[in-house]
Coordinates of C-alpha atoms in Angstrom, one line a residue:
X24 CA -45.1 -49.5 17.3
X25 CA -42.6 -47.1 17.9
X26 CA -43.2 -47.8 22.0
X27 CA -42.6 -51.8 21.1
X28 CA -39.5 -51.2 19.0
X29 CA -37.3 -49.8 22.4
X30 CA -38.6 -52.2 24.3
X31 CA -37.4 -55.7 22.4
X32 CA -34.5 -54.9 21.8
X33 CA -33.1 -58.1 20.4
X34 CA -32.7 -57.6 17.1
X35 CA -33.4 -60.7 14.5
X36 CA -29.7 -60.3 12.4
X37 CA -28.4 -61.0 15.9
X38 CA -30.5 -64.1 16.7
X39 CA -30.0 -65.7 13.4
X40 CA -26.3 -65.2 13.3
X41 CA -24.9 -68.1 14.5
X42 CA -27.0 -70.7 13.2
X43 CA -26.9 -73.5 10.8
X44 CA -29.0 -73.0 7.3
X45 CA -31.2 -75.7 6.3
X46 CA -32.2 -76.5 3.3
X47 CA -34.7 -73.4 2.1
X48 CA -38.6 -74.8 1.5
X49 CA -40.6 -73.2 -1.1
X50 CA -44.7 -72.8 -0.3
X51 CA -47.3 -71.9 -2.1
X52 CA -50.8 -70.8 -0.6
X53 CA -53.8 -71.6 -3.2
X54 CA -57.2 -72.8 -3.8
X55 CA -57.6 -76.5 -4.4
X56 CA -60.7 -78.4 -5.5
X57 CA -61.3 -81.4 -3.6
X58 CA -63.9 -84.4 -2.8
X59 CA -63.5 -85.8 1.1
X60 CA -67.2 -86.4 1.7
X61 CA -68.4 -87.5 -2.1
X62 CA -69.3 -84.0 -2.9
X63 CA -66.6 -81.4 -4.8
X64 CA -66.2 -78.7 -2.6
X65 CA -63.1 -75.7 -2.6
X66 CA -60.2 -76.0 -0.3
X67 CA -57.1 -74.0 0.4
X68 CA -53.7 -76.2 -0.1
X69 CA -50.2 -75.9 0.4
X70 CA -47.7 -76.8 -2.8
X71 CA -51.3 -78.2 -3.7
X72 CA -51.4 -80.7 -0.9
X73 CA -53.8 -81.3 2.6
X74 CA -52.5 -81.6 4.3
X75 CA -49.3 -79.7 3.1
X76 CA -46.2 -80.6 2.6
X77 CA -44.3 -82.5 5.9
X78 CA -41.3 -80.1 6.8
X79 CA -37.9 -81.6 8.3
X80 CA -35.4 -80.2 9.5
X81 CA -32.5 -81.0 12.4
X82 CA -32.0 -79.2 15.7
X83 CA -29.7 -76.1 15.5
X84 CA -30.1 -75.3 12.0
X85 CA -31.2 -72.1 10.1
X86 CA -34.7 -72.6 8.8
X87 CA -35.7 -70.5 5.6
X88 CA -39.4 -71.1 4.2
X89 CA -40.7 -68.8 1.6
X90 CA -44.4 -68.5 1.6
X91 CA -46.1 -67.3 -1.9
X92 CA -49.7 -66.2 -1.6
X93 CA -51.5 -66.9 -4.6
X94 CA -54.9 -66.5 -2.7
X95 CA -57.4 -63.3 -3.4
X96 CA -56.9 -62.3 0.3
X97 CA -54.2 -61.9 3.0
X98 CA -52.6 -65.3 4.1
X99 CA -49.8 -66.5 7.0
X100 CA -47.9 -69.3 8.6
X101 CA -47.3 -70.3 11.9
X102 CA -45.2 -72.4 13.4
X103 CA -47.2 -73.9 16.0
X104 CA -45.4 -74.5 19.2
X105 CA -42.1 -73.2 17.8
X106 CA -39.8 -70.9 20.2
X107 CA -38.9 -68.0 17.4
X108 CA -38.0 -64.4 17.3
X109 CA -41.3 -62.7 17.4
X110 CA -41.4 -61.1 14.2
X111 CA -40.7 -64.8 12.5
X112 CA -44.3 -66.1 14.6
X113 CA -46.8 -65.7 11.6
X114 CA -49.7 -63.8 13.2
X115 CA -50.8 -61.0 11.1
X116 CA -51.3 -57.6 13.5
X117 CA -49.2 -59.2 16.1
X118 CA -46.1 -60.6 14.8
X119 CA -45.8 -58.7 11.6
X120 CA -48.4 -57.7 8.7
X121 CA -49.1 -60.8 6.6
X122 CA -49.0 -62.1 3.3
X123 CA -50.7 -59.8 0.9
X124 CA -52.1 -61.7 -2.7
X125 CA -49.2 -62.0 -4.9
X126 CA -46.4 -61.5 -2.8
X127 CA -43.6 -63.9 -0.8
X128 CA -42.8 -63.4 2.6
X129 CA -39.6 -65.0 4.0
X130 CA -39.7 -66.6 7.3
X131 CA -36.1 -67.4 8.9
X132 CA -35.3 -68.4 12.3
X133 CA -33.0 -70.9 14.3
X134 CA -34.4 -74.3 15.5
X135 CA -33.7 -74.2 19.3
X136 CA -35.6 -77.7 20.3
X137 CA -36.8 -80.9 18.7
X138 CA -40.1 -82.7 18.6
X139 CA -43.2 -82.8 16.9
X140 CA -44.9 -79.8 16.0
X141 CA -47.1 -78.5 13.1
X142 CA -47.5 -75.3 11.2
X143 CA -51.3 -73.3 9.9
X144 CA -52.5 -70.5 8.4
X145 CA -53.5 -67.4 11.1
X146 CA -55.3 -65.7 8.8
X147 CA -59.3 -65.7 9.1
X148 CA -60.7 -69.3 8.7
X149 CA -58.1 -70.5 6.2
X150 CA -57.4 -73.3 8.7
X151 CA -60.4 -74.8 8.1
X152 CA -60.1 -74.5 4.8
X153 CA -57.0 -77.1 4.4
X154 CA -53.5 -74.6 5.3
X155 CA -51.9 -77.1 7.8
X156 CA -49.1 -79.3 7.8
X157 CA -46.9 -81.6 10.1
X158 CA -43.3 -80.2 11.1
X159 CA -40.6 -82.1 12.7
X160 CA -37.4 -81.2 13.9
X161 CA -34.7 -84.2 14.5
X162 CA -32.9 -84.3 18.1
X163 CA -29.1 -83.4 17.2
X164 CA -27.8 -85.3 20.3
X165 CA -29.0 -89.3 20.2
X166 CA -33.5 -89.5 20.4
X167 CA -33.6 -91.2 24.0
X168 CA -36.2 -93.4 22.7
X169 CA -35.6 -96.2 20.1
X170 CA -38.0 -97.0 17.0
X171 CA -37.4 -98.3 13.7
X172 CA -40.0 -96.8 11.9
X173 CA -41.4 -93.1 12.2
X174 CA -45.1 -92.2 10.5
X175 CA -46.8 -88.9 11.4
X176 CA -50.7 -89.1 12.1
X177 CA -52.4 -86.1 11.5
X178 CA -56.3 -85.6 12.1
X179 CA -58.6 -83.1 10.9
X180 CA -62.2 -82.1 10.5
X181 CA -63.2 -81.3 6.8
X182 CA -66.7 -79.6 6.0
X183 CA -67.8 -79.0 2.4
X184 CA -69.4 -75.2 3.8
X185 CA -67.6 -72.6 3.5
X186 CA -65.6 -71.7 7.5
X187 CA -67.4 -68.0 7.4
X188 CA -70.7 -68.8 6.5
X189 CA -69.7 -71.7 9.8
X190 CA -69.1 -68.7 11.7
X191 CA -72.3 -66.3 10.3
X192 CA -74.2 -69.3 11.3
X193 CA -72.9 -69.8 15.0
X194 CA -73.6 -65.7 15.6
X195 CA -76.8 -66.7 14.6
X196 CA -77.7 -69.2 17.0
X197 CA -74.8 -70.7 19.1
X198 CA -76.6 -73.7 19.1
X199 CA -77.1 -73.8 15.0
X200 CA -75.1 -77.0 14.3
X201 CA -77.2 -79.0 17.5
X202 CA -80.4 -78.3 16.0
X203 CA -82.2 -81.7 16.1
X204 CA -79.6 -83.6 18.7
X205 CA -81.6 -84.8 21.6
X206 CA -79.1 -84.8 24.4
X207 CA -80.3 -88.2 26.1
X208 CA -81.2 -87.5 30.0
X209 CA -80.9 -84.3 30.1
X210 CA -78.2 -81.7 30.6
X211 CA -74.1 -82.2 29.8
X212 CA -71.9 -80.5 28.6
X213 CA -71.3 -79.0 25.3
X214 CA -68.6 -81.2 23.6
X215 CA -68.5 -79.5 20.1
X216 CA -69.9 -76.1 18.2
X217 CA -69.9 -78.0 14.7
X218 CA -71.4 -81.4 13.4
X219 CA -71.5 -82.7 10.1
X220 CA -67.5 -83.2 9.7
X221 CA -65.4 -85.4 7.4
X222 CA -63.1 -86.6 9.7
X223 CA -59.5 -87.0 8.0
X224 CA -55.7 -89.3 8.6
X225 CA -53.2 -87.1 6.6
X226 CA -55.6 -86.2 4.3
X227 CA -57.5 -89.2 4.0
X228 CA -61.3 -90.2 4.7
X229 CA -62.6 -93.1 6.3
X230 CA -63.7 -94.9 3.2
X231 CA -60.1 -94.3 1.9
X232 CA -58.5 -95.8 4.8
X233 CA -54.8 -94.6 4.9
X234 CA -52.5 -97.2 6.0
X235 CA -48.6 -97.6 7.0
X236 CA -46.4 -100.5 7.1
X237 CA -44.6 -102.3 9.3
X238 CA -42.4 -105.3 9.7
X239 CA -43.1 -108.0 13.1
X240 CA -41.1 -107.0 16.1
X241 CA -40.0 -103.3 14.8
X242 CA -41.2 -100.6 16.9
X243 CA -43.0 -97.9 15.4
X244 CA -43.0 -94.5 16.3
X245 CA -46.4 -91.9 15.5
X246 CA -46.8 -88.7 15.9
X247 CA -50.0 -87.6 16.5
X248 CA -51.1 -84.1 15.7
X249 CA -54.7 -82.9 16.2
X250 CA -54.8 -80.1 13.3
X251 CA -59.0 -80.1 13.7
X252 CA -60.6 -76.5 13.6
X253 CA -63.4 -78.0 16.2
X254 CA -62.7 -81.5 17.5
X255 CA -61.5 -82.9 20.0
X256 CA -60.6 -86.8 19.3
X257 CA -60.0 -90.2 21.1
X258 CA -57.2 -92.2 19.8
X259 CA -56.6 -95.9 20.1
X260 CA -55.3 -99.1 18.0
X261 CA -57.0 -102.1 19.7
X262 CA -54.9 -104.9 20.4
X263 CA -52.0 -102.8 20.8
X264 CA -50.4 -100.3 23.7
X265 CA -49.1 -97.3 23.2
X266 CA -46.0 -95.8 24.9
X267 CA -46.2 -91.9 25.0
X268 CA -42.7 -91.1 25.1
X269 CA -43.4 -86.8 24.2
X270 CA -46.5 -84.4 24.2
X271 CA -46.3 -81.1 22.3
X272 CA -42.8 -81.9 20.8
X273 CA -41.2 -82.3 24.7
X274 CA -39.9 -86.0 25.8
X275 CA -41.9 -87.0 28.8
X276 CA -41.1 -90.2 31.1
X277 CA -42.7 -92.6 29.4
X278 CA -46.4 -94.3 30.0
X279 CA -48.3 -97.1 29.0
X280 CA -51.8 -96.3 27.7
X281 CA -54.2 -97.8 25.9
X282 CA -56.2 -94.4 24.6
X283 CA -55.4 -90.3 24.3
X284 CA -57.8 -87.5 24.6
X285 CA -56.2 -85.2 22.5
X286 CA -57.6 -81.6 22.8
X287 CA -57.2 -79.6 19.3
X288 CA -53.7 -78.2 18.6
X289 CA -51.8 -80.8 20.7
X290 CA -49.3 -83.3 19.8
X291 CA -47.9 -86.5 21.5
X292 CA -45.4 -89.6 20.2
X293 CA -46.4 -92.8 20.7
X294 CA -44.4 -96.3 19.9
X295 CA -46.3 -99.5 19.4
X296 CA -44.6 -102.9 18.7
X297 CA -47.2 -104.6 16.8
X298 CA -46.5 -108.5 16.2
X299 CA -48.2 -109.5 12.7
X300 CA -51.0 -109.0 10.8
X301 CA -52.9 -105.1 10.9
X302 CA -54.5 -102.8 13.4
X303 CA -56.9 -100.3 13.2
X304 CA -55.6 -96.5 13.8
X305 CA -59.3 -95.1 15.2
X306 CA -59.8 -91.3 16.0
X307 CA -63.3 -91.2 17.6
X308 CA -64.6 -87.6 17.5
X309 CA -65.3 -86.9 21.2
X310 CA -69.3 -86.3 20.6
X311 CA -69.3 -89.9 18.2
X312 CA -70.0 -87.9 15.3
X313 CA -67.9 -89.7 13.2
X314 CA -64.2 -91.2 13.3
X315 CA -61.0 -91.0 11.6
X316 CA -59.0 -94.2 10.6
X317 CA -56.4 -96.0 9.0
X318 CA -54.3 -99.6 9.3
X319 CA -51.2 -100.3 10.4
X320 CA -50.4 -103.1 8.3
X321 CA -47.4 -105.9 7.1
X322 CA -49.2 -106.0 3.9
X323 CA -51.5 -103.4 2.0
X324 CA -53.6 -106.2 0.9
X325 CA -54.9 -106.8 4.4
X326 CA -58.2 -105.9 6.0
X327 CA -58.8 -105.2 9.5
X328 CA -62.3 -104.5 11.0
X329 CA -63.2 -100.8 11.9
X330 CA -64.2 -101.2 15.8
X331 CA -67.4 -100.4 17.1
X332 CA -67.7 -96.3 18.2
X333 CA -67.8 -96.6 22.2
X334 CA -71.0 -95.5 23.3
X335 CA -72.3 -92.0 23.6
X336 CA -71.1 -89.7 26.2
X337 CA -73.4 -90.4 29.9
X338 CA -75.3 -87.2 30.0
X339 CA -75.0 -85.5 33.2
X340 CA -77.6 -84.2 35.0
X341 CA -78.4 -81.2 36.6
X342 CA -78.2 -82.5 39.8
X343 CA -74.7 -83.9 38.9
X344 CA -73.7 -80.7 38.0
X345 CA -74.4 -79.2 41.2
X346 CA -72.0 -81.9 43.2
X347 CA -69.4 -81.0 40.8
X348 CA -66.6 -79.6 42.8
X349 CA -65.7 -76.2 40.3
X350 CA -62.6 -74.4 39.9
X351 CA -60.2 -77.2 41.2
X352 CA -56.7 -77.9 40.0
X353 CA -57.6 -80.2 37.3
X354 CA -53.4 -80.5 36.5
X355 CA -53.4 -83.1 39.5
X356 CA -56.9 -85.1 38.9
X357 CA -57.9 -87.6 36.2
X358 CA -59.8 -85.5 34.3
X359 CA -58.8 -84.4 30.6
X360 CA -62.0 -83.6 29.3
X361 CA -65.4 -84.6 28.7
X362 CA -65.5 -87.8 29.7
X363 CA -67.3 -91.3 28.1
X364 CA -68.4 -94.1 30.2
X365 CA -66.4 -96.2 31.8
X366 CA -64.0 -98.5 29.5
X367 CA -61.6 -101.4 30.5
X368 CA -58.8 -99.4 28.9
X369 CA -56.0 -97.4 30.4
X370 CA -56.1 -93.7 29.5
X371 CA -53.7 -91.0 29.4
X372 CA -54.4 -88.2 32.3
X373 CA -52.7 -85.0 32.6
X374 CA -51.6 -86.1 36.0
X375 CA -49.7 -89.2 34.5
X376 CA -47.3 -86.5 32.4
X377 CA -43.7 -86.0 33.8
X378 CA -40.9 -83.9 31.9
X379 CA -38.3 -86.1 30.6
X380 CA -35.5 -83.7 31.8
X381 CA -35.3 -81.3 34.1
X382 CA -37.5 -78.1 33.4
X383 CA -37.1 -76.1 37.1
X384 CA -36.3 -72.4 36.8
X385 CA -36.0 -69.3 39.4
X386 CA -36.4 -65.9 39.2
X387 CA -39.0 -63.2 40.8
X388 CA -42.5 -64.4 40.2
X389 CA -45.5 -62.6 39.4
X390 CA -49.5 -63.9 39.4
X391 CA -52.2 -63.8 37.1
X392 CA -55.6 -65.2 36.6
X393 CA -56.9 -65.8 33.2
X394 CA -60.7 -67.0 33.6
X395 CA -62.1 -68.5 30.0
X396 CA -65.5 -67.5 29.7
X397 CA -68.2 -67.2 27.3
X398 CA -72.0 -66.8 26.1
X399 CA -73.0 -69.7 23.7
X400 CA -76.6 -68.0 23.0
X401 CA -74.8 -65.0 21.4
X402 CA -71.4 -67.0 20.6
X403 CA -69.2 -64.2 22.5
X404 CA -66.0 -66.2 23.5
X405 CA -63.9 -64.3 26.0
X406 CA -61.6 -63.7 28.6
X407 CA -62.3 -62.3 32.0
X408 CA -65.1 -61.7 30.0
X409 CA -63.8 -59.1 27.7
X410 CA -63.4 -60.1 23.6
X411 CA -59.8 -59.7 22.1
X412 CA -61.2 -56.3 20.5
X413 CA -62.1 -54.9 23.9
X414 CA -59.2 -56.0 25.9
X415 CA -55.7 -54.4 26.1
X416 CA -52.3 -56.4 26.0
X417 CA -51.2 -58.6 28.8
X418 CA -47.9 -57.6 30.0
X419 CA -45.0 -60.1 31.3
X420 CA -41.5 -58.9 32.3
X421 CA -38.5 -60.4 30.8
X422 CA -36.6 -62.6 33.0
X423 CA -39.6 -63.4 35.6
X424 CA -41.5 -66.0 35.7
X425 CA -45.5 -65.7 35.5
X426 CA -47.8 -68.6 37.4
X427 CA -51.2 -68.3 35.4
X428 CA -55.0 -69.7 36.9
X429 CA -56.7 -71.1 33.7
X430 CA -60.1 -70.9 35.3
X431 CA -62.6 -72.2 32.7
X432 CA -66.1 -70.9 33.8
X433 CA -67.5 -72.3 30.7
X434 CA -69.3 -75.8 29.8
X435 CA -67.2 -76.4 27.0
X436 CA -63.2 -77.3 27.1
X437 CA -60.7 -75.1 26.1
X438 CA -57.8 -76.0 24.8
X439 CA -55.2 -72.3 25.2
X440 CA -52.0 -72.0 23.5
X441 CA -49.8 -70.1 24.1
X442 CA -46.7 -68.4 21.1
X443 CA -43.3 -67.9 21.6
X444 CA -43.3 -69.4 25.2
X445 CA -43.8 -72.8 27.2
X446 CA -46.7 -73.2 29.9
X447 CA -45.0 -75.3 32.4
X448 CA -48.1 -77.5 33.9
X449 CA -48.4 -77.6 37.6
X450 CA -49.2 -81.1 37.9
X451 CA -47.3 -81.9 41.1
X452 CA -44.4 -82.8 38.7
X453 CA -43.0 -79.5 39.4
X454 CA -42.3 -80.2 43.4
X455 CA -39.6 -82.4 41.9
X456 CA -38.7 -79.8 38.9
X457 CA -39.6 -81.9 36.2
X458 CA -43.5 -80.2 35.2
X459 CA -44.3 -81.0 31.7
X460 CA -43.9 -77.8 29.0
X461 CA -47.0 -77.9 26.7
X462 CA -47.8 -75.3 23.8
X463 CA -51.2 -75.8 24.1
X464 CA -53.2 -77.0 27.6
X465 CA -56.3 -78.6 27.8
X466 CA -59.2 -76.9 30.6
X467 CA -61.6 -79.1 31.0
X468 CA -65.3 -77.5 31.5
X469 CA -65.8 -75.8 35.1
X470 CA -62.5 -76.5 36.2
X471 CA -58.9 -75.0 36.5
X472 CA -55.0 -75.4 35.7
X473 CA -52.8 -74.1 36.9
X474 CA -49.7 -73.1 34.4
X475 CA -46.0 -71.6 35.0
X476 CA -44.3 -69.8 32.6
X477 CA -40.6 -68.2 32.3
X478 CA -40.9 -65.0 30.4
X479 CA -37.4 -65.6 28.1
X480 CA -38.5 -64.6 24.9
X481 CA -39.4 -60.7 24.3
X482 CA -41.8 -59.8 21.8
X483 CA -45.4 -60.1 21.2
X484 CA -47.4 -63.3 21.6
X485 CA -50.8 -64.3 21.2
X486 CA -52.5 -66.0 23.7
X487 CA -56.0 -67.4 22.5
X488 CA -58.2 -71.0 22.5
X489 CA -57.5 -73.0 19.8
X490 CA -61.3 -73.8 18.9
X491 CA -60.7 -72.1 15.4
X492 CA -64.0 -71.0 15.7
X493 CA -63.7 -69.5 19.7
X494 CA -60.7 -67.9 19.1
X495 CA -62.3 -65.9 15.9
X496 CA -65.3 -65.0 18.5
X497 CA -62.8 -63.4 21.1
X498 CA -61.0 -66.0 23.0
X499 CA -58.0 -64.2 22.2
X500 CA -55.0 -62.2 23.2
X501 CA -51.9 -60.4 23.0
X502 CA -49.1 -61.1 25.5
X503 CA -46.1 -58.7 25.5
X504 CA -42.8 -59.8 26.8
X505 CA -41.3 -56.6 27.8
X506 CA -37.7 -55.6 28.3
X507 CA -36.5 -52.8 30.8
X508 CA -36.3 -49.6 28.7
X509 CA -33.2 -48.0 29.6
X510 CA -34.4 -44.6 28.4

C-alpha cells in the first residue's frame, strides 16, 4: 500500500475542491422479507426498498451518500459506470476496506458526466440478494434529445435460494441448474448458469405488472438498466419503436430499433411516442425462461395482452460450430449475443452504435490481450486462464492509451466492465473519432472486441465479468493506473 500511495498521487481534498454539493443521501443496508415468487423468502434492501432508492443528482455537483450497514457482515456501494477518485469506487480490497456491521462510510466525489447509470453492492453475493438501485445524473448544458416524460426501467432476476448456496451448487456441477433441460438438436451454446428466476420491472413481478403513464403524442423517455446477477434480456414494446438516443449513460446518434439485447450491467435510453391506449414493456430472458413486464398506459384501468415468448433459441450444431469463423472483431458484425431465430423486427447491433460527440484522443499507445476463458465442468471462470486469486495486477500508464483484444474463448457471453475508466469500442466508429464509450461490453461466445481505452484516471480498478456469479468464480481483476514516480 505504501508502493500505491507514491504512485497516485492525486489526492481526493484536491479533486473534491471545486465542486458543487448536492443534496447528501442517507442509506441504509438491511435485511428485508419479501414475496416475488408467492413464497416469503429474505432479501437485502436499501432504505428498505428493491430496488433502492432512485438517486438524482445534476452534472458538476458534489455528491455525498452515507451508507449505514446494519447487515451481520461487511457491505459496499458502487457506482456503476461512474468516473470517481479511486478510493470513492466501492470495491472492498481494491478501492478501500468496506463497510463493517454497524458502521457508516461516507462516499463523496464530483459528478463529471451525465447519463444513466446504477449503483450495487460489491460485497459477496449481496447483489443478488436485492442491494441495487437506478442513478441518474441531469445534463447541466440543454439534454440534446427532447421527451416529456422520463421513467427508469430496471430489470432483475430474483430467486428465493439463498446466492451462496447458488454458488456451492454451480462448484458442484457447472451444469446444476440445466439438470433436466433437453437442449433440442443438439449442441449450442450455454445462454445462462441459473434457471428458476423471478424476473422483476423496478421491483415488480409479472403477475404485478408495473405500469407508467403517459399522455397521446408526448414522447417518453426510459432508461433501461439490466441490474440481473445472471441474465441477459430482450427488450421490446410491440406496436411501438424505440429510438436509442444513449447506451451506458453516453448520447449516441440516434437509431431506430424495434428490440435490445441487453447484456447484464448495461444501460441504454430509449424514447417511444405512443399514440393511445397501452403497450406492453416485455423483458424476454434470453434462454425463455421467463419474462419481465409492465404497461405503458393512458389509464391504469387498461389491460393490454402479454405477447407470446418468441420461440426458443435454434440450437446449433456441431457441425455449425465448426464453420463458425472464431476470434473475429465482433465490434463491426451483427452479432450481440446468442442469437434467436429470425424475427421481422429491427434489432440493435453493436455495429449500429455511434458516439454522439466526438470521443478521439492521442497519446503513446500500448497493447494487450485479455482472453476470457473458463471450465464450466469445474465452474473456474478466468482470464488468460488464470483466477483473480492467482493473477497479479494489470498495469496501465497514466496519460497513454491501452487498445485491449477481448478474446472470449468461451461458449458463454461475457459481458466485462470496466471501473473508473471508459472502453472506447472499435466499431469502425472510431476511423471517424466518434467510437462509442461503454462501461460494460458485451463478447459474444467464440468471438472478439476489440476495446480502446485512455488511461486518465490513476488508481486502482477492477476489471472483471459482470455474471455475478463468473466474476465470484475468477473472472476478475485489478487494473492499476500508474503515475511516474518521481523518486
Amino acid at each position: 500500500m505504501i508502493m500505491l500511495r507514491k504512485v497516485f498521487c492525486h489526492s481526493l481534498p484536491a479533486l473534491l475542491s471545486f465542486a458543487a454539493e448536492a443534496a447528501t443521501y442517507h442509506l441504509t443496508i438491511e435485511e428485508k422479507p419479501v414475496n416475488f415468487s408467492g413464497q416469503p423468502a429474505k432479501a437485502i434492501a436499501i432504505n428498505q426498498q428493491i430496488p433502492g432508492p432512485e438517486l438524482r443528482f445534476q452534472e458538476g455537483e458534489h455528491v455525498v451518500i452515507k451508507v449505514t450497514n446494519r447487515l451481520k457482515e461487511e457491505t459496499s456501494l458502487h457506482w456503476h459506470g461512474l468516473i470517481t477518485p479511486y478510493q470513492m469506487d466501492g470495491v472492498p480490497g481494491i478501492s478501500f476496506n468496506g463497510i463493517k456491521p454497524g458502521e457508516t462510510f461516507t462516499y463523496r466525489f464530483p459528478l463529471k458526466q451525465n447519463g444513466t447509470y446504477w449503483y450495487h453492492s460489491h460485497s459477496g453475493l449481496q447483489e443478488q440478494s436485492g442491494v441495487y438501485g437506478s442513478l441518474i445524473i441531469e445534463p447541466k448544458k440543454k439534454d440534446p434529445f427532447e421527451f416529456d416524460r422520463d421513467y427508469t426501467v430496471l430489470l432483475s432476476d430474483w430467486t428465493n435460494e439463498d446466492p451462496n448456496q447458488v454458488f456451492k451448487n454451480l462448484k458442484s456441477d457447472g451444469d446444476y441448474y440445466k439438470k433436466g433441460e433437453t437442449a433440442k438438436g443438439g449442441y449450442q451454446p450455454d445462454l445462462s448458469d441459473v434457471t428458476g428466476y423471478t424476473f422483476l420491472m423496478n421491483g415488480t413481478p409479472p403477475v404485478k405488472n408495473w405500469q407508467a403513464l403517459f399522455k397521446p403524442g408526448e414522447k417518453v423517455r426510459l432508461r433501461l438498466i439490466n441490474a440481473a446477477s445472471s441474465t441477459y434480456f430482450d427488450f421490446r414494446i410491440p406496436g411501438l419503436t424505440m429510438t436509442v438516443v444513449q447506451k451506458d449513460g453516453q448520447n449516441i446518434t440516434p437509431v431506430k430499433v424495434e428490440q435490445i439485447h441487453i447484456a447484464n450491467a448495461e444501460t441504454f435510453d430509449v424514447i417511444v411516442e405512443p399514440l393511445a391506449n397501452a403497450y406492453t414493456l416485455f423483458a424476454e430472458a434470453v434462454d425463455r425462461t421467463g419474462y419481465a413486464r409492465g404497461t405503458l398506459t393512458t389509464d391504469t384501468a387498461l389491460t393490454v395482452i402479454v405477447p407470446e415468448i418468441v420461440p426458443e433459441l435454434d440450437s446449433v450444431k456441431k457441425a455449425e460450430i465448426a464453420k463458425m469463423k472464431p476470434f473475429q472483431n465482433q465490434g463491426v458484425t451483427n452479432t450481440s449475443g446468442p442469437q434467436v431465430k429470425p424475427v421481422k423486427r429491427r434489432v440493435l447491433h453493436y455495429s449500429d452504435i455511434r458516439a454522439l460527440n466526438s470521443t478521439a484522443s492521442e497519446g503513446e499507445l500500448q497493447e494487450l490481450t485479455v482472453n476470457l476463458t473458463g471450465e464450466m465442468d469445474s465452474y473456474s471462470w478466468s482470464f488468460n486462464h488464470k483466477t483473480y486469486d492467482m493473477a497479479k495486477p494489470i498495469e496501465f500508464e497514466f496519460g497513454k492509451r491501452v487498445r485491449v483484444r477481448l478474446v472470449n474463448r468461451t461458449m458463454m457471453a461475457h459481458p466485462i466492465h470496466l471501473h473508473g475508466l471508459w472502453q472506447k469500442l472499435q466499431n469502425g466508429y472510431e476511423k471517424e473519432g466518434h467510437a462509442p464509450r461503454m462501461h460494460t461490453v458485451n463478447v459474444p461466445p467464440m468471438s472478439e472486441r476489440v476495446v480502446e481505452i485512455d488511461a486518465d484516471n490513476p488508481g486502482r480498478w477492477a476489471f472483471h465479468c459482470h455474471l455475478l456469479y463468473h466474476a465470484r468464480a475468477g473472472m476478475f481483476r485489478e487494473i492499476q493506473v500508474r503515475e511516474s514516480s518521481t523518486e
